[in-house]
C-alpha positions as semicolon CSV with decimal commas, in nm:
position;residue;x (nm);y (nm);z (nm)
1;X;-5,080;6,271;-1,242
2;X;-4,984;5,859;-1,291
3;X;-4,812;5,904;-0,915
4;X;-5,181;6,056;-0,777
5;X;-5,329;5,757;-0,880
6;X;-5,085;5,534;-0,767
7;X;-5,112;5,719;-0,433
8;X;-5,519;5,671;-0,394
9;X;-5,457;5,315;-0,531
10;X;-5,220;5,232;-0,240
11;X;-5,437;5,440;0,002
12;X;-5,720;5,268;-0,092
13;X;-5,647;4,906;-0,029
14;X;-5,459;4,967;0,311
15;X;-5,826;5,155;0,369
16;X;-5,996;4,800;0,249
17;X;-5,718;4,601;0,448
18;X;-5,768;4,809;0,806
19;X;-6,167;4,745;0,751
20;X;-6,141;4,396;0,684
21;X;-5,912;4,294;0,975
22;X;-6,152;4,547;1,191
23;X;-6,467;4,307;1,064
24;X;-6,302;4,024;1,167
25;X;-6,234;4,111;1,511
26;X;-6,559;4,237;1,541
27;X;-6,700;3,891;1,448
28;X;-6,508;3,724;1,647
29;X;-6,465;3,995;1,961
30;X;-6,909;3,905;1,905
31;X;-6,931;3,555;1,895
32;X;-6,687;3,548;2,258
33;X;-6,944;3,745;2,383
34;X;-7,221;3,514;2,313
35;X;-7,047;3,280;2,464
36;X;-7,135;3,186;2,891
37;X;-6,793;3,333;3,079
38;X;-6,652;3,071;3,314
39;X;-6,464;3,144;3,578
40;X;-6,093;3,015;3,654
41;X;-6,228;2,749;3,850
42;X;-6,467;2,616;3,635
43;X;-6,176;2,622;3,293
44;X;-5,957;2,422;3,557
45;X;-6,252;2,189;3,672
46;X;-6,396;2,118;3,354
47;X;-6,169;2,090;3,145
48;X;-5,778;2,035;3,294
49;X;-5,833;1,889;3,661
50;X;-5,890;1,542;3,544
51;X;-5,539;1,515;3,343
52;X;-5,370;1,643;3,661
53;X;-5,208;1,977;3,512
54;X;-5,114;2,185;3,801
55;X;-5,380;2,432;3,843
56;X;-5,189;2,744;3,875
57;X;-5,000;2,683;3,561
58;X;-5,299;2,615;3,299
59;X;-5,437;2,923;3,461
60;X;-5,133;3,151;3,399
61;X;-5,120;2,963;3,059
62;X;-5,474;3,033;2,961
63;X;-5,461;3,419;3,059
64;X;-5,164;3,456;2,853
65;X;-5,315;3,331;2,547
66;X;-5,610;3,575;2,614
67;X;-5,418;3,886;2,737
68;X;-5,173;3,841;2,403
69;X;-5,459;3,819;2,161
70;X;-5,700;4,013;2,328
71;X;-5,985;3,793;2,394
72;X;-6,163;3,758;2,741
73;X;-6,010;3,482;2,927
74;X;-6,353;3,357;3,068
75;X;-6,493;3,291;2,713
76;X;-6,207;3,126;2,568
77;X;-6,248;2,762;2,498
78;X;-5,980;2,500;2,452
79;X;-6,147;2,368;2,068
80;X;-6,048;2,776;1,994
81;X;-5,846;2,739;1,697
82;X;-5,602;2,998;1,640
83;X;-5,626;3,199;1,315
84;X;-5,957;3,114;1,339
85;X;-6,161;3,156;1,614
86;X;-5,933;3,398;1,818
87;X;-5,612;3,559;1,719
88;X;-5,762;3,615;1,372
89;X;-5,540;3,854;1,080
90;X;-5,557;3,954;0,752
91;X;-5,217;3,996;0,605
92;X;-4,994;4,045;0,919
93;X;-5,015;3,834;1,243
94;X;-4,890;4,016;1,520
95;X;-5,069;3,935;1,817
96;X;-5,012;3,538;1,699
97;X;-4,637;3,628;1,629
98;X;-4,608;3,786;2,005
99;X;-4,761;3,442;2,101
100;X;-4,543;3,215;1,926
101;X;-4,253;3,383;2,095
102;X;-4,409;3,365;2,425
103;X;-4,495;2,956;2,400
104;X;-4,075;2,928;2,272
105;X;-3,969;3,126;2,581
106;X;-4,147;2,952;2,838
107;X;-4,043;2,608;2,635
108;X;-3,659;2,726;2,656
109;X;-3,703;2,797;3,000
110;X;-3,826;2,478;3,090
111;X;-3,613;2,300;2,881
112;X;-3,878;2,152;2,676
113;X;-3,892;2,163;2,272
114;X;-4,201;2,213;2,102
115;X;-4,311;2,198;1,727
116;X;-4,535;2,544;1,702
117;X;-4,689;2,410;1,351
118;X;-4,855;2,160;1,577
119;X;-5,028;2,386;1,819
120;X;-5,365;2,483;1,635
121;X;-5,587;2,530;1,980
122;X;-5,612;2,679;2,333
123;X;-5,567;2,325;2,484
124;X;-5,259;2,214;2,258
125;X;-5,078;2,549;2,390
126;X;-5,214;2,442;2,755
127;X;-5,125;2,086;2,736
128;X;-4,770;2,136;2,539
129;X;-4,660;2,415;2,800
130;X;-4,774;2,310;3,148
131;X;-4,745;1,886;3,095
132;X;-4,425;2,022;2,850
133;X;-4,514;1,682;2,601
134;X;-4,275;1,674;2,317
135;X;-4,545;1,567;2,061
């Protein structure tokens, strides 16, 4: 009887955990979508093209972000703060995780080190991994 309990106990908070993380991606998968979609250009032109980042590479770095975390590319904005406004969790972190390992593979391969504490937005990932700044 004390094990059934247990049992809907346990079954009952993964329940709660699965519906919270659910609610937060729907919150956030909703406020992306309220958001005007830009096109590749116009992420390059208004936001990268004036600190001379080569063109191809903040695009391949900005689709990277959003095919990992599973945001639209054309809503993302570089103030997007990870954990927060995309890449959200409650309790585990995957999609983040899968990133993290992504920004040290492209550093290694570049030869660059990076501090991943110290990349909280879209542009910090940009700007670390296509300029390769050791800040």
């Amino acid at each position: 009887m004390e094990l059934w309990i247990f049992l809907t106990i346990v079954v009952l908070l993964i329940s709660l955990g699965l519906i919270v993380r659910a609610t937060k991606k729907r919150n956030i998968d909703t406020a992306l979508a309220a958001r005007e979609a830009l096109t590749d250009e116009e992420i390059y032109r208004r936001f990268y093209a004036s600190l001379g980042l080569n063109k191809t590479e903040v695009i391949e770095l900005w689709h990277e972000i959003a095919e990992i975390l599973r945001v639209p590319a054309e809503r993302m904005r570089p103030s997007d703060k990870f954990g927060k406004d995309i890449g959200t969790y409650w309790i585990t972190s995957e999609e983040l995780d899968i990133l993290s390992t992504a920004a040290q593979q492209r550093a290694k391969l570049r030869g660059l080190t990076i501090d991943l504490a110290s990349i909280k937005t879209v542009d910090d990932y940009v700007k670390r991994l296509a300029r390769g700044l050791d800040i």
